[in-house]
GROMACS .gro file of C-alpha atoms in nm:
model
  334
    1ARG     CA    1  -1.179   2.257  -1.420
    2ILE     CA    2  -1.275   2.500  -1.100
    3LEU     CA    3  -0.977   2.607  -0.885
    4LYS     CA    4  -1.132   2.954  -0.705
    5ARG     CA    5  -1.455   3.100  -0.699
    6VAL     CA    6  -1.473   3.446  -0.544
    7PRO     CA    7  -1.847   3.603  -0.426
    8LEU     CA    8  -1.914   3.963  -0.638
    9GLN     CA    9  -2.309   3.988  -0.511
   10LEU     CA   10  -2.456   3.765  -0.250
   11TYR     CA   11  -2.780   3.824  -0.058
   12PRO     CA   12  -2.855   4.185   0.003
   13ASP     CA   13  -2.721   4.373   0.314
   14THR     CA   14  -3.086   4.383   0.460
   15PHE     CA   15  -3.110   3.985   0.453
   16LEU     CA   16  -2.835   4.002   0.703
   17ALA     CA   17  -3.029   4.200   0.966
   18GLU     CA   18  -3.177   3.941   1.173
   19PRO     CA   19  -2.896   3.702   1.299
   20GLU     CA   20  -3.108   3.403   1.424
   21ILE     CA   21  -3.265   3.405   1.055
   22SER     CA   22  -3.072   3.254   0.827
   23PRO     CA   23  -3.036   3.486   0.466
   24ALA     CA   24  -3.167   3.139   0.292
   25GLN     CA   25  -3.495   3.189   0.487
   26VAL     CA   26  -3.557   3.571   0.419
   27ALA     CA   27  -3.490   3.475   0.041
   28ALA     CA   28  -3.769   3.252   0.067
   29MET     CA   29  -4.013   3.434   0.218
   30VAL     CA   30  -3.997   3.708  -0.021
   31GLY     CA   31  -3.960   3.510  -0.350
   32TYR     CA   32  -3.554   3.612  -0.392
   33ASP     CA   33  -3.437   3.442  -0.691
   34SER     CA   34  -3.047   3.378  -0.597
   35LEU     CA   35  -2.961   3.183  -0.924
   36THR     CA   36  -3.030   3.556  -1.105
   37ASN     CA   37  -2.943   3.808  -0.820
   38GLU     CA   38  -2.582   3.619  -0.712
   39LEU     CA   39  -2.238   3.681  -0.889
   40PHE     CA   40  -1.931   3.524  -0.870
   41GLU     CA   41  -1.606   3.531  -1.037
   42LEU     CA   42  -1.462   3.219  -1.130
   43HIS     CA   43  -1.076   3.081  -1.146
   44VAL     CA   44  -1.058   2.816  -1.371
   45ALA     CA   45  -0.778   2.591  -1.521
   46ILE     CA   46  -0.812   2.430  -1.863
   47MET     CA   47  -0.786   2.058  -1.896
   48GLY     CA   48  -0.876   2.005  -2.289
   49TYR     CA   49  -1.081   1.844  -2.526
   50TYR     CA   50  -1.214   1.539  -2.351
   51GLU     CA   51  -1.173   1.256  -2.613
   52GLN     CA   52  -1.436   0.987  -2.576
   53ALA     CA   53  -1.250   0.714  -2.775
   54THR     CA   54  -0.914   0.756  -2.549
   55GLY     CA   55  -1.070   0.858  -2.250
   56SER     CA   56  -0.838   1.171  -2.220
   57PHE     CA   57  -0.828   1.529  -2.247
   58ILE     CA   58  -0.620   1.664  -2.526
   59ASN     CA   59  -0.444   2.008  -2.470
   60PRO     CA   60  -0.563   2.268  -2.725
   61TRP     CA   61  -0.344   2.449  -2.927
   62ILE     CA   62  -0.577   2.777  -2.903
   63PRO     CA   63  -0.736   2.867  -2.575
   64PRO     CA   64  -1.102   2.982  -2.568
   65GLN     CA   65  -1.163   3.299  -2.664
   66SER     CA   66  -1.230   3.556  -2.387
   67GLY     CA   67  -1.630   3.577  -2.317
   68LYS     CA   68  -1.718   3.271  -2.481
   69GLN     CA   69  -2.029   3.091  -2.268
   70ILE     CA   70  -1.927   2.850  -2.041
   71PHE     CA   71  -2.147   2.546  -1.873
   72LEU     CA   72  -2.136   2.323  -1.602
   73ALA     CA   73  -2.093   1.978  -1.720
   74ASP     CA   74  -2.398   1.750  -1.631
   75ASP     CA   75  -2.415   1.445  -1.413
   76ASP     CA   76  -2.368   1.219  -1.734
   77MET     CA   77  -2.081   1.369  -1.906
   78LEU     CA   78  -1.891   1.399  -1.551
   79SER     CA   79  -1.972   1.039  -1.454
   80GLY     CA   80  -1.834   0.905  -1.831
   81ILE     CA   81  -1.499   1.134  -1.768
   82LEU     CA   82  -1.450   1.026  -1.433
   83SER     CA   83  -1.547   0.664  -1.425
   84ARG     CA   84  -1.392   0.402  -1.702
   85ARG     CA   85  -1.600   0.124  -1.551
   86GLN     CA   86  -1.972   0.083  -1.438
   87ALA     CA   87  -2.037  -0.035  -1.086
   88GLY     CA   88  -2.033  -0.406  -1.068
   89GLN     CA   89  -1.886  -0.421  -1.379
   90ASN     CA   90  -1.598  -0.711  -1.415
   91GLY     CA   91  -1.273  -0.489  -1.320
   92SER     CA   92  -1.430  -0.274  -1.166
   93ALA     CA   93  -1.383  -0.058  -0.798
   94SER     CA   94  -1.675   0.145  -0.670
   95ILE     CA   95  -1.532   0.432  -0.430
   96GLY     CA   96  -1.813   0.632  -0.369
   97SER     CA   97  -1.923   0.928  -0.573
   98LEU     CA   98  -1.890   1.317  -0.629
   99LEU     CA   99  -1.947   1.548  -0.329
  100THR     CA  100  -2.034   1.838  -0.523
  101ARG     CA  101  -2.341   1.679  -0.683
  102ALA     CA  102  -2.625   1.514  -0.554
  103PRO     CA  103  -2.576   1.202  -0.344
  104ASP     CA  104  -2.469   0.905  -0.606
  105ALA     CA  105  -2.579   1.112  -0.896
  106VAL     CA  106  -2.229   1.125  -1.023
  107PRO     CA  107  -2.044   0.788  -0.885
  108VAL     CA  108  -1.691   0.718  -0.948
  109VAL     CA  109  -1.586   0.398  -1.046
  110LEU     CA  110  -1.199   0.286  -1.096
  111SER     CA  111  -1.044   0.029  -1.327
  112VAL     CA  112  -0.898  -0.216  -1.106
  113ARG     CA  113  -0.606  -0.289  -1.401
  114ASP     CA  114  -0.517   0.089  -1.368
  115LEU     CA  115  -0.533   0.057  -0.960
  116VAL     CA  116  -0.319  -0.221  -0.943
  117SER     CA  117  -0.064  -0.188  -1.219
  118THR     CA  118   0.109   0.127  -1.088
  119HIS     CA  119   0.206   0.249  -0.757
  120LEU     CA  120  -0.087   0.407  -0.557
  121ALA     CA  121  -0.056   0.661  -0.275
  122ILE     CA  122  -0.367   0.804  -0.060
  123ILE     CA  123  -0.239   1.120   0.118
  124ALA     CA  124  -0.468   1.322   0.304
  125SER     CA  125  -0.394   1.504   0.686
  126THR     CA  126  -0.482   1.287   1.012
  127GLY     CA  127  -0.840   1.197   1.038
  128ALA     CA  128  -0.930   1.245   0.658
  129GLY     CA  129  -1.031   0.870   0.566
  130LYS     CA  130  -0.763   0.753   0.416
  131SER     CA  131  -0.767   0.395   0.620
  132TYR     CA  132  -1.138   0.399   0.528
  133LEU     CA  133  -1.068   0.426   0.176
  134ALA     CA  134  -0.838   0.150   0.143
  135SER     CA  135  -1.054  -0.048   0.321
  136VAL     CA  136  -1.321   0.051   0.044
  137ILE     CA  137  -1.074  -0.007  -0.210
  138ILE     CA  138  -0.990  -0.361  -0.090
  139GLU     CA  139  -1.327  -0.459  -0.024
  140GLU     CA  140  -1.429  -0.394  -0.396
  141LEU     CA  141  -1.067  -0.607  -0.487
  142MET     CA  142  -1.245  -0.879  -0.296
  143GLN     CA  143  -1.627  -0.855  -0.482
  144PRO     CA  144  -1.689  -1.165  -0.705
  145TYR     CA  145  -1.647  -0.941  -1.040
  146ASN     CA  146  -1.277  -0.907  -0.912
  147LYS     CA  147  -1.185  -1.217  -0.678
  148ALA     CA  148  -0.825  -1.064  -0.651
  149CYS     CA  149  -0.581  -1.183  -0.454
  150VAL     CA  150  -0.437  -0.931  -0.193
  151LEU     CA  151  -0.187  -0.881   0.058
  152ILE     CA  152  -0.216  -0.617   0.336
  153LEU     CA  153   0.105  -0.495   0.540
  154ASP     CA  154  -0.052  -0.399   0.851
  155PRO     CA  155   0.179  -0.174   1.062
  156HIS     CA  156  -0.075  -0.029   1.319
  157GLY     CA  157  -0.294  -0.365   1.325
  158GLU     CA  158  -0.593  -0.178   1.186
  159TYR     CA  159  -0.730  -0.442   0.883
  160GLY     CA  160  -0.806  -0.716   1.131
  161THR     CA  161  -1.197  -0.648   1.095
  162LEU     CA  162  -1.155  -0.708   0.728
  163SER     CA  163  -1.204  -1.081   0.820
  164GLU     CA  164  -1.561  -1.030   0.863
  165ILE     CA  165  -1.567  -0.997   0.458
  166ALA     CA  166  -1.554  -1.383   0.474
  167ASN     CA  167  -1.886  -1.448   0.634
  168SER     CA  168  -2.055  -1.205   0.439
  169VAL     CA  169  -2.293  -1.255   0.167
  170GLN     CA  170  -2.208  -0.935  -0.024
  171PHE     CA  171  -1.854  -1.104  -0.112
  172SER     CA  172  -1.976  -1.473  -0.220
  173GLU     CA  173  -2.144  -1.574  -0.552
  174ASP     CA  174  -2.326  -1.921  -0.654
  175GLY     CA  175  -2.153  -2.165  -0.913
  176ASN     CA  176  -2.478  -2.123  -1.128
  177GLY     CA  177  -2.374  -2.527  -1.187
  178ARG     CA  178  -2.032  -2.475  -1.325
  179GLY     CA  179  -1.885  -2.512  -0.946
  180SER     CA  180  -1.879  -2.468  -0.581
  181GLY     CA  181  -1.912  -2.060  -0.616
  182TYR     CA  182  -1.727  -1.831  -0.446
  183GLN     CA  183  -1.665  -1.744  -0.125
  184ALA     CA  184  -1.419  -1.433  -0.029
  185GLN     CA  185  -1.152  -1.561   0.217
  186VAL     CA  186  -0.956  -1.316   0.458
  187ARG     CA  187  -0.654  -1.460   0.657
  188VAL     CA  188  -0.491  -1.234   0.919
  189TYR     CA  189  -0.122  -1.350   1.054
  190LYS     CA  190  -0.116  -1.232   1.432
  191PRO     CA  191   0.242  -1.042   1.504
  192ASP     CA  192   0.365  -1.395   1.649
  193GLN     CA  193   0.280  -1.585   1.335
  194VAL     CA  194   0.477  -1.360   1.085
  195LYS     CA  195   0.772  -1.564   1.046
  196VAL     CA  196   1.118  -1.502   0.848
  197ARG     CA  197   1.335  -1.783   0.780
  198LEU     CA  198   1.713  -1.669   0.870
  199SER     CA  199   1.835  -1.852   0.594
  200SER     CA  200   1.634  -1.559   0.339
  201LEU     CA  201   1.835  -1.275   0.495
  202ASN     CA  202   2.115  -1.143   0.251
  203ILE     CA  203   2.387  -0.921   0.410
  204GLY     CA  204   2.204  -0.570   0.368
  205ASP     CA  205   1.908  -0.744   0.596
  206MET     CA  206   2.140  -0.869   0.845
  207ARG     CA  207   2.393  -0.529   0.867
  208HIS     CA  208   2.028  -0.342   0.917
  209LEU     CA  209   1.929  -0.595   1.230
  210LEU     CA  210   2.263  -0.600   1.377
  211SER     CA  211   2.349  -0.210   1.311
  212GLU     CA  212   2.656  -0.038   1.417
  213MET     CA  213   2.928  -0.296   1.374
  214THR     CA  214   3.300  -0.234   1.356
  215GLU     CA  215   3.451  -0.293   1.019
  216LYS     CA  216   3.606  -0.590   1.142
  217GLN     CA  217   3.304  -0.747   1.231
  218GLN     CA  218   3.108  -0.637   0.927
  219TYR     CA  219   3.404  -0.837   0.738
  220LEU     CA  220   3.351  -1.155   0.936
  221LEU     CA  221   2.980  -1.157   0.877
  222ASN     CA  222   2.989  -1.100   0.522
  223ARG     CA  223   3.226  -1.384   0.488
  224ALA     CA  224   3.049  -1.602   0.712
  225LEU     CA  225   2.731  -1.546   0.536
  226ARG     CA  226   2.900  -1.640   0.198
  227LYS     CA  227   3.004  -1.951   0.371
  228VAL     CA  228   2.725  -2.080   0.526
  229ASN     CA  229   2.537  -2.030   0.194
  230GLU     CA  230   2.769  -2.210   0.009
  231THR     CA  231   2.774  -2.500   0.280
  232LYS     CA  232   2.415  -2.528   0.307
  233ARG     CA  233   2.349  -2.501  -0.101
  234GLY     CA  234   1.994  -2.383  -0.050
  235THR     CA  235   1.852  -2.580   0.244
  236PRO     CA  236   1.737  -2.390   0.569
  237TRP     CA  237   2.020  -2.283   0.830
  238GLY     CA  238   1.990  -2.113   1.179
  239ALA     CA  239   2.160  -1.898   1.402
  240SER     CA  240   2.385  -2.171   1.501
  241ASP     CA  241   2.549  -2.207   1.191
  242LEU     CA  242   2.642  -1.868   1.135
  243LYS     CA  243   2.830  -1.858   1.460
  244ALA     CA  244   3.020  -2.143   1.354
  245ALA     CA  245   3.112  -2.018   1.012
  246VAL     CA  246   3.201  -1.665   1.192
  247ARG     CA  247   3.437  -1.942   1.392
  248ALA     CA  248   3.557  -2.099   1.087
  249VAL     CA  249   3.611  -1.791   0.917
  250ALA     CA  250   3.801  -1.600   1.187
  251LYS     CA  251   4.024  -1.885   1.226
  252GLN     CA  252   4.074  -1.944   0.867
  253LYS     CA  253   4.152  -1.576   0.846
  254GLY     CA  254   4.418  -1.579   1.111
  255ASP     CA  255   4.597  -1.869   0.966
  256GLU     CA  256   4.606  -1.641   0.659
  257ASP     CA  257   4.734  -1.378   0.873
  258SER     CA  258   5.112  -1.346   0.861
  259GLU     CA  259   5.090  -1.087   1.162
  260GLY     CA  260   4.872  -1.345   1.328
  261ALA     CA  261   4.638  -1.074   1.466
  262ASP     CA  262   4.403  -1.175   1.730
  263ASP     CA  263   4.027  -1.162   1.641
  264SER     CA  264   3.888  -1.337   1.910
  265SER     CA  265   3.728  -1.017   2.082
  266THR     CA  266   3.565  -0.974   1.794
  267VAL     CA  267   3.438  -1.289   1.701
  268HIS     CA  268   3.290  -1.297   2.062
  269ALA     CA  269   3.132  -0.958   2.031
  270LEU     CA  270   2.987  -1.060   1.688
  271THR     CA  271   2.850  -1.412   1.782
  272TRP     CA  272   2.699  -1.258   2.092
  273ARG     CA  273   2.509  -1.014   1.886
  274ILE     CA  274   2.404  -1.333   1.669
  275GLU     CA  275   2.245  -1.510   1.937
  276ASP     CA  276   2.056  -1.243   2.102
  277ARG     CA  277   1.912  -1.054   1.789
  278PHE     CA  278   1.846  -1.383   1.678
  279GLU     CA  279   1.782  -1.700   1.897
  280ASN     CA  280   1.560  -1.500   2.097
  281SER     CA  281   1.367  -1.339   1.816
  282PHE     CA  282   0.999  -1.451   1.796
  283THR     CA  283   1.002  -1.323   1.459
  284PHE     CA  284   1.316  -1.469   1.263
  285ASP     CA  285   1.327  -1.881   1.262
  286ASP     CA  286   1.581  -2.128   1.175
  287ILE     CA  287   1.313  -2.341   0.980
  288GLN     CA  288   0.922  -2.166   0.999
  289HIS     CA  289   0.846  -1.933   0.715
  290LEU     CA  290   0.556  -1.726   0.561
  291ASP     CA  291   0.440  -1.988   0.288
  292LEU     CA  292   0.361  -1.774  -0.036
  293PRO     CA  293   0.112  -1.996  -0.164
  294GLU     CA  294  -0.066  -1.962   0.136
  295ILE     CA  295  -0.028  -1.610   0.111
  296PHE     CA  296  -0.097  -1.509  -0.244
  297LYS     CA  297  -0.448  -1.690  -0.317
  298PRO     CA  298  -0.726  -1.547  -0.586
  299GLY     CA  299  -1.015  -1.436  -0.396
  300GLN     CA  300  -0.812  -1.421  -0.063
  301CYS     CA  301  -0.702  -1.099   0.175
  302THR     CA  302  -0.364  -1.189   0.368
  303VAL     CA  303  -0.342  -0.920   0.647
  304LEU     CA  304   0.004  -0.974   0.807
  305GLN     CA  305   0.029  -0.749   1.141
  306LEU     CA  306   0.338  -0.617   1.237
  307ASN     CA  307   0.219  -0.371   1.492
  308ASP     CA  308   0.379  -0.543   1.773
  309ILE     CA  309   0.683  -0.591   1.587
  310ASP     CA  310   1.007  -0.356   1.604
  311GLU     CA  311   1.000  -0.142   1.336
  312ARG     CA  312   1.368  -0.219   1.204
  313ASP     CA  313   1.252  -0.611   1.233
  314GLN     CA  314   0.921  -0.505   1.009
  315GLN     CA  315   1.150  -0.376   0.704
  316VAL     CA  316   1.319  -0.682   0.691
  317VAL     CA  317   1.004  -0.866   0.701
  318VAL     CA  318   0.878  -0.671   0.416
  319ALA     CA  319   1.186  -0.691   0.238
  320THR     CA  320   1.226  -1.052   0.235
  321LEU     CA  321   0.846  -1.133   0.121
  322LEU     CA  322   0.888  -0.905  -0.145
  323ARG     CA  323   1.212  -1.060  -0.257
  324ARG     CA  324   1.091  -1.413  -0.231
  325LEU     CA  325   0.785  -1.270  -0.437
  326TYR     CA  326   1.016  -1.139  -0.724
  327LYS     CA  327   1.172  -1.428  -0.712
  328ALA     CA  328   0.930  -1.678  -0.713
  329ARG     CA  329   0.775  -1.410  -1.010
  330MET     CA  330   1.099  -1.462  -1.220
  331ASP     CA  331   1.102  -1.838  -1.172
  332THR     CA  332   0.745  -1.875  -1.295
  333GLU     CA  333   0.774  -1.662  -1.595
  334ARG     CA  334   1.104  -1.851  -1.711
   0.00000   0.00000   0.00000
């Protein structure tokens, strides 16, 4: 792999005499052969021997001898190394071609299985095209040869244009007599449509949303949350139920406390915070919830637009959704 190229001998200085005429034009006029006369020093790193069977590089025990002839890898070889799949093949995701070669000479095609079975980060500077590359990957996942189920958490509201996929012939396939065929679907949830049922929150979520609580408030909230969950036994509950549980556990604590400590101010402050945080929220609801079967469907891309939702609320929305998804997956496997 070439790390750096240092020029040792380039065009003759006389080719640079006229600033308005490029050295390449002068070279072409006089028949100058740049391949013969230009000289570069290359700094390289040894990647190893490429093994076709495993599709990976094997680190050599002995490095190549000094002075050994070096050849530039041809397009076919690079294509075989960089792409585990062929474009349009089942389980493939074509993301472009190698920039250092002629356009489309060395396509880069990823394996969808490798792509989705591990974590992936797209890292680049601002404006480099991170969102564009993510969109390309999403479009490939929605192709008829993948029919993937995709969920997009969109904190900046920049993926709403993916709804155009649903009307594109490119993302459809005839049934060929075996059914109604395939058409990629896109479902976009606006910020006011993203709902989290209050009863799905745990104590960590509550502490995150009701920040800067006193130790007494945290103690009462913890006991109240346990009490309301035990009382409701899996049925939905709301902010009023949680406030009632806070008052109940505070009364029970007062009855048990031999010193007769007065927690009325703590109860009032905690219930006021619960009311202010949840009863006036368009994200957290007593009943409404994002329905997992509606969000996760094969051949459907679901976009949750979170751009108008407070950042702290966004974190809880994602946490509860992933927690529910994990539980549903575990229940399915059982």
